[in-house]
GROMACS .gro file of C-alpha atoms in nm:
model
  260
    1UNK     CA    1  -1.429   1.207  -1.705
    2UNK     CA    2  -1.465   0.853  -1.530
    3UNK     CA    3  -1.370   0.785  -1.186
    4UNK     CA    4  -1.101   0.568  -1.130
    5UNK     CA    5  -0.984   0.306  -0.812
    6UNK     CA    6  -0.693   0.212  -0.731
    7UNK     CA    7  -0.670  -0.187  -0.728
    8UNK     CA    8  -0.268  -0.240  -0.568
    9UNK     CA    9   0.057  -0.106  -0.657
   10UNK     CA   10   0.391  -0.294  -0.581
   11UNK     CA   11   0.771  -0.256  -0.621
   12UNK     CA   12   0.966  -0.523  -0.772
   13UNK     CA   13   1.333  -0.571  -0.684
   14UNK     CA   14   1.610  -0.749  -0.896
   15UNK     CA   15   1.917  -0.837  -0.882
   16UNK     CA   16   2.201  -0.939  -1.124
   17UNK     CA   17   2.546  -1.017  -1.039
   18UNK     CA   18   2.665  -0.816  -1.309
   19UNK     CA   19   2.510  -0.470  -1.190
   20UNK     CA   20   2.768  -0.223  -0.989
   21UNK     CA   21   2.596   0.037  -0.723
   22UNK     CA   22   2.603   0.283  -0.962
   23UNK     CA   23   2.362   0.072  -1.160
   24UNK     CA   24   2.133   0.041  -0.865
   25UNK     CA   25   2.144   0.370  -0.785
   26UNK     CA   26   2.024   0.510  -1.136
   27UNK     CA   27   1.694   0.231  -1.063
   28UNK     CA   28   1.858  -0.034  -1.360
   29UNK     CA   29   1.740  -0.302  -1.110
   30UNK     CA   30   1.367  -0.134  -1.006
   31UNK     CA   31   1.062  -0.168  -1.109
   32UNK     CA   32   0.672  -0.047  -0.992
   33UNK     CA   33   0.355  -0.152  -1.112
   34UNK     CA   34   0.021  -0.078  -1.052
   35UNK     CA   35  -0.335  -0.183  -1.115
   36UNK     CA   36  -0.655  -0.001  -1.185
   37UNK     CA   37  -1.033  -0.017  -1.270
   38UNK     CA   38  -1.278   0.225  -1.384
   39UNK     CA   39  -1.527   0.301  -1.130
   40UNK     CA   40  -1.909   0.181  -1.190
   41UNK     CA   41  -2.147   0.442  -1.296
   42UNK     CA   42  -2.198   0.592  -0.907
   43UNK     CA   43  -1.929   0.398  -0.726
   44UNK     CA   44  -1.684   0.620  -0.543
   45UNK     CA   45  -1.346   0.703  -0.675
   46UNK     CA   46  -1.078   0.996  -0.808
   47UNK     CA   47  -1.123   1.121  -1.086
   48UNK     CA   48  -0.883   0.978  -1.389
   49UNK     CA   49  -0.829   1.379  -1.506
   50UNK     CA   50  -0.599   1.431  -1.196
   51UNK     CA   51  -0.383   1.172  -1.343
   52UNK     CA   52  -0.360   1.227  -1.686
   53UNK     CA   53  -0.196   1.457  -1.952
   54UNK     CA   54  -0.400   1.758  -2.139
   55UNK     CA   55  -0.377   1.556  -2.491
   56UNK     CA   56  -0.480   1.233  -2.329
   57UNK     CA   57  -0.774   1.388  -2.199
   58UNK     CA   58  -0.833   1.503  -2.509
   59UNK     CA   59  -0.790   1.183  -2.662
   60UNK     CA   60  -0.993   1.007  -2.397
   61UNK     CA   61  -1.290   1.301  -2.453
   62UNK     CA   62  -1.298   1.207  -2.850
   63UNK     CA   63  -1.321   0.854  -2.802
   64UNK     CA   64  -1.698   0.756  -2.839
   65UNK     CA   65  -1.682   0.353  -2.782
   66UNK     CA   66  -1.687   0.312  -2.388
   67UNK     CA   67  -1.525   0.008  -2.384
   68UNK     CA   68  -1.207   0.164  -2.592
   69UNK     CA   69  -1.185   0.482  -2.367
   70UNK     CA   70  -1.243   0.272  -2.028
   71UNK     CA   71  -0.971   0.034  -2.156
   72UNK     CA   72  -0.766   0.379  -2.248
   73UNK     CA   73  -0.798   0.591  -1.938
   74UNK     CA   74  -0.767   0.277  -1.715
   75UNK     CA   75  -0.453   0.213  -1.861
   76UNK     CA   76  -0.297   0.550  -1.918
   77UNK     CA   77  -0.385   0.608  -1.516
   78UNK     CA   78  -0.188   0.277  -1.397
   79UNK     CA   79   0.104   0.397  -1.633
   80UNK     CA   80   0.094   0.734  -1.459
   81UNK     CA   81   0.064   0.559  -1.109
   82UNK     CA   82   0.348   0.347  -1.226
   83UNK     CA   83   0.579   0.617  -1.359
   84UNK     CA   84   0.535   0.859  -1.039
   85UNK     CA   85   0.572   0.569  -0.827
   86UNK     CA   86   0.931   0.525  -0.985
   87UNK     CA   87   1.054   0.887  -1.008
   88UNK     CA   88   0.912   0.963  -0.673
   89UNK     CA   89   0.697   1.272  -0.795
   90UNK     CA   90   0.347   1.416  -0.773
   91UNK     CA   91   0.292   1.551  -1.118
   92UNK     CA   92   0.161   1.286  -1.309
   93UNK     CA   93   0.009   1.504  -1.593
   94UNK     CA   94   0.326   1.655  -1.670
   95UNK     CA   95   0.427   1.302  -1.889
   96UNK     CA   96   0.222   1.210  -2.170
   97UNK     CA   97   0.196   0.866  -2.258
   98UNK     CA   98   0.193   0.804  -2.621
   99UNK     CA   99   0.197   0.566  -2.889
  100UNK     CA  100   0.486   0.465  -3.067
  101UNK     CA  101   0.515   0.381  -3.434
  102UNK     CA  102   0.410  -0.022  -3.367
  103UNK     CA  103   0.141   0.122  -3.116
  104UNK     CA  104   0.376   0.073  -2.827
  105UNK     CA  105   0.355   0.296  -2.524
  106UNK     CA  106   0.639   0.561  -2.443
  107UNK     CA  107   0.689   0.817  -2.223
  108UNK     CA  108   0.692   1.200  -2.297
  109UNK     CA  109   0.859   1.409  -2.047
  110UNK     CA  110   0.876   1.733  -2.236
  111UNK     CA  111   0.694   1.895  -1.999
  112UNK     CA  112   0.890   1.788  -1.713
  113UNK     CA  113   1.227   1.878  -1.842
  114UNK     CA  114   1.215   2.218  -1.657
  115UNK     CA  115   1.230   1.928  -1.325
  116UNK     CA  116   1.474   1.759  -1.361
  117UNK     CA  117   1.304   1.457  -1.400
  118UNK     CA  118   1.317   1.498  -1.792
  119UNK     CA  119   1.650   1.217  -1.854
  120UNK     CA  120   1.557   1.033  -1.652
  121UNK     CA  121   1.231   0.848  -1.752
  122UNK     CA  122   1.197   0.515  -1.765
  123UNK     CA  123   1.026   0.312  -2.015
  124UNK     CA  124   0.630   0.175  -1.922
  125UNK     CA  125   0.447  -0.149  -2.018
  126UNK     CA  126   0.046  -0.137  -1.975
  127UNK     CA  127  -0.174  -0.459  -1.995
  128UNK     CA  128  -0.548  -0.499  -1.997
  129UNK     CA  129  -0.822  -0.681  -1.897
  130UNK     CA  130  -1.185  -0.721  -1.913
  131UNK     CA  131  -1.230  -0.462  -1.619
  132UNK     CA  132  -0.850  -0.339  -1.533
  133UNK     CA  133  -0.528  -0.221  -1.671
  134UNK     CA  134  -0.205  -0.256  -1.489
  135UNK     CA  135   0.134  -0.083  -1.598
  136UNK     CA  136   0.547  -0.148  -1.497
  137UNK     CA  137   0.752   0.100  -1.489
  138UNK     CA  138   1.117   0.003  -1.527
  139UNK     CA  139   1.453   0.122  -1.670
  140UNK     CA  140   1.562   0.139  -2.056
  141UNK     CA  141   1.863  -0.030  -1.945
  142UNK     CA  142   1.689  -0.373  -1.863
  143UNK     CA  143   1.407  -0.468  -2.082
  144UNK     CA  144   1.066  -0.610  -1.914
  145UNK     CA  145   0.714  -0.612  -2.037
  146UNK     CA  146   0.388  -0.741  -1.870
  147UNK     CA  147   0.071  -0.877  -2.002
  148UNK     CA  148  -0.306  -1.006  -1.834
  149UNK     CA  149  -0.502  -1.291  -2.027
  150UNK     CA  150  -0.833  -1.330  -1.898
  151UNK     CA  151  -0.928  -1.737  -1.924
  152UNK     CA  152  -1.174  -1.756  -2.276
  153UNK     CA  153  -1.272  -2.116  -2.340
  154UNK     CA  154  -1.448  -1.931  -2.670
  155UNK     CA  155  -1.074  -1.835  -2.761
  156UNK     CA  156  -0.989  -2.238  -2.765
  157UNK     CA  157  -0.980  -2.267  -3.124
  158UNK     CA  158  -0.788  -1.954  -3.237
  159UNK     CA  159  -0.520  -2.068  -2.959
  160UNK     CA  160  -0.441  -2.418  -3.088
  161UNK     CA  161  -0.431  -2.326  -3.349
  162UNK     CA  162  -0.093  -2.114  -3.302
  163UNK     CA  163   0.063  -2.372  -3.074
  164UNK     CA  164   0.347  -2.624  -3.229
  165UNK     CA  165   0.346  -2.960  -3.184
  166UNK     CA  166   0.602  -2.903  -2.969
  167UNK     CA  167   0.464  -2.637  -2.737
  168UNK     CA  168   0.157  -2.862  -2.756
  169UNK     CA  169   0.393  -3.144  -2.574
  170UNK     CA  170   0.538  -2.882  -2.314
  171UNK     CA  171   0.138  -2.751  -2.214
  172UNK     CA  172   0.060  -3.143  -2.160
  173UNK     CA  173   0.304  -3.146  -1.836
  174UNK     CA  174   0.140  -2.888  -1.703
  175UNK     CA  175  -0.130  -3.003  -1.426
  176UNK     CA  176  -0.414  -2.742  -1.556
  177UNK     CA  177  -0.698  -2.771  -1.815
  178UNK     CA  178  -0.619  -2.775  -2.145
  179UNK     CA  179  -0.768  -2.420  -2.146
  180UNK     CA  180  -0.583  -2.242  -1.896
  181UNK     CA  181  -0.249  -2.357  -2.007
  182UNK     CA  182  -0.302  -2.246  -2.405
  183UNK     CA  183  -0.382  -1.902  -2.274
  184UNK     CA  184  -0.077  -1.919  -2.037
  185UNK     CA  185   0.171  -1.965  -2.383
  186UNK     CA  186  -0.031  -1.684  -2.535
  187UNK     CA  187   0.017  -1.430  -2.308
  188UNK     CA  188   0.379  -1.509  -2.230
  189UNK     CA  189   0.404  -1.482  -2.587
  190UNK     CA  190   0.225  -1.107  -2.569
  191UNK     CA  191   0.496  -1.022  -2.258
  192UNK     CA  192   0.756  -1.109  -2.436
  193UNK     CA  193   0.649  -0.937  -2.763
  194UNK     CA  194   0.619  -0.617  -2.578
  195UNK     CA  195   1.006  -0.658  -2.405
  196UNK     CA  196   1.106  -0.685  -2.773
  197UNK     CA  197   0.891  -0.414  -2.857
  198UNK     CA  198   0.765  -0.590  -3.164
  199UNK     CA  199   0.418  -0.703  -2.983
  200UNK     CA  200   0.326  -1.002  -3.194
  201UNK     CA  201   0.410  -0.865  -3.501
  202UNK     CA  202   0.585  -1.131  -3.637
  203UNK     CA  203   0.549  -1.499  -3.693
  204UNK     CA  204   0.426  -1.643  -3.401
  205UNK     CA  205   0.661  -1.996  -3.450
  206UNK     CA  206   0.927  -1.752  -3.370
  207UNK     CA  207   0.837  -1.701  -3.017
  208UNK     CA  208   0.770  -2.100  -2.945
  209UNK     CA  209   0.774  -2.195  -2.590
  210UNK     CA  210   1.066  -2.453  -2.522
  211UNK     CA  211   1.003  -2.526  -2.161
  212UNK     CA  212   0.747  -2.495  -1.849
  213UNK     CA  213   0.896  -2.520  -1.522
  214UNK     CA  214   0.664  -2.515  -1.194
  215UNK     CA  215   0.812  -2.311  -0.921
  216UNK     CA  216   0.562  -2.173  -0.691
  217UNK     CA  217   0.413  -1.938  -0.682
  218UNK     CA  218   0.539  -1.889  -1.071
  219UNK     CA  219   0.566  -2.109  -1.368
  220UNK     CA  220   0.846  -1.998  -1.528
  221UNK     CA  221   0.884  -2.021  -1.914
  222UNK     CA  222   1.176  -2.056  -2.133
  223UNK     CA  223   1.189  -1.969  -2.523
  224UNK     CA  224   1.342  -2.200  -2.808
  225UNK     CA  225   1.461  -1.861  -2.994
  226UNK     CA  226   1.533  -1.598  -2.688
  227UNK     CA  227   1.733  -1.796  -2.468
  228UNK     CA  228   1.806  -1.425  -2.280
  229UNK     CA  229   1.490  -1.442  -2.118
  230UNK     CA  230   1.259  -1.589  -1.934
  231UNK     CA  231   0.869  -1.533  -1.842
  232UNK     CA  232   0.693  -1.585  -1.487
  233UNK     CA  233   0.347  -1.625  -1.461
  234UNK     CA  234   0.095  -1.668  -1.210
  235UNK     CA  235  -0.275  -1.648  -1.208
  236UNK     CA  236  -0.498  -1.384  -1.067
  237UNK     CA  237  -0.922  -1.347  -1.035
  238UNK     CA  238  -0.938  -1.334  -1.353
  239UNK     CA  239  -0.681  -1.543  -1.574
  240UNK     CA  240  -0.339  -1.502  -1.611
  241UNK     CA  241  -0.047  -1.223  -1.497
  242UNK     CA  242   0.284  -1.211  -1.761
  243UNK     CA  243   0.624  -1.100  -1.664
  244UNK     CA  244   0.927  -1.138  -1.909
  245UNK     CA  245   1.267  -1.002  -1.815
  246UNK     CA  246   1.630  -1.133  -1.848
  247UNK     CA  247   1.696  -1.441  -1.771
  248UNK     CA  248   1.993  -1.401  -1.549
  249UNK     CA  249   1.828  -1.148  -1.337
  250UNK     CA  250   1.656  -1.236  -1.001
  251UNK     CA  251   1.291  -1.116  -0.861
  252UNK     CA  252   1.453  -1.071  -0.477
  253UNK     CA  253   1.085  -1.057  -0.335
  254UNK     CA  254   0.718  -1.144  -0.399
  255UNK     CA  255   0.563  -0.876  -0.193
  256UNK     CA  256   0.453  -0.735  -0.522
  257UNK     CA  257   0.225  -1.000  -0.581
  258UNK     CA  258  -0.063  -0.882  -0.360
  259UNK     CA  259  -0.108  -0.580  -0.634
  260UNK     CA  260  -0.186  -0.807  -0.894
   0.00000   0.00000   0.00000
């Protein structure tokens, strides 16, 4: 089994004027996320296995593309990270991560009912990346999801042509090349896809972009169609980092940022 590394891991607290204590205490307003590479063939790291399930070892073991399972374990290991960050355990291979019917991730606990910590999982988003996978944890109660877009000029094409002639307007107020900002409304558009838990699995008109607001160290992105809630994004080594959550709730702090 690869070796994995640890690239950050952050906490994110919200707020919402709406939320009582016993809200916050349950972890409606909490969120962790973490980042993670496969290790180089001879570069030093842990070893994915002591992070992962028995059947997504398995899985991992039958997978014979190495891109796939590096994309896999890498993943499955920052959801793990994510997940025991949140519950505040050490027994990440008691959850199994597995796909739901539309391919979307969800969390097992079957194995962890004997716990305690059974009820109370919360839900996980996992992104990738040419080289890394990052994963949120955060609670049913207040839908997020997360995406990474790597900057492709060969991609150009493909992304124009899903933009409107509106969005196409809103992406020419942005100061950035033409480039960057078409994969910035892409990947919002993946973020938000996976908050709805539809991925983008339906027309793509119906997620248009209705605004672009600069407000470092975010743009923040508004949606003709989901008025409820918003996207922040902000750039990374490699391309772009996607957060969508409700709109009315706050990000408190940007600590988290240094994990991305």
């Amino acid at each position: 089994m690869e070796n994995i590394r640890v690239l950050g891991t952050g906490h994110i607290d919200l707020a919402r004027d709406d939320m009582g204590e016993v809200d916050i205490a349950i972890g409606v307003l909490r969120a962790t996320l973490a980042h993670v590479a496969v290790c180089e063939e001879g570069e030093a790291g842990e070893d994915a296995e002591n992070w992962l399930h028995p059947e997504e070892v398995s899985l991992a073991r039958r997978m014979s593309h190495d891109g796939r399972r590096i994309s896999y374990i890498a993943g499955r290991v920052a959801a793990k990270i994510s997940l025991t960050n949140w519950l505040a355990t050490d027994e990440p291979d008691r959850f199994w991560v597995r796909p739901g019917v539309f391919g979307q991730p969800f969390i097992d606990g079957t194995s962890a009912i004997g716990s305690g910590l059974g009820h109370k999982l919360p839900c996980v988003s996992i992104a990738h990346s040419e080289d890394a996978s990052m994963a949120m944890a955060y609670h049913r109660a207040h839908p997020m999801g997360i995406d990474l877009a790597p900057i492709d000029e060969d991609a150009m094409p493909l992304l124009q042509a899903e933009l409107t002639r509106e969005e196409l307007a809103v992406m020419a107020k942005l100061d950035l090349p033409e480039c960057d900002a078409a994969q910035l409304l892409w990947s919002c558009k993946e973020s938000l896809g996976k908050t709805l838990n539809t991925a983008l699995m339906v027309p793509l008109p119906v997620f248009e972009v209705a605004e672009l607001i600069e407000e470092p160290p975010f743009i923040t992105i508004h949606y003709r169609n989901f008025e409820q809630f918003r996207t922040i994004a902000c750039r990374n080594q490699t391309g772009w980092f996607t957060l969508t959550l409700p709109r009315e709730t706050e990000i408190t702090d940007t600590s988290w940022l240094e994990c991305i």
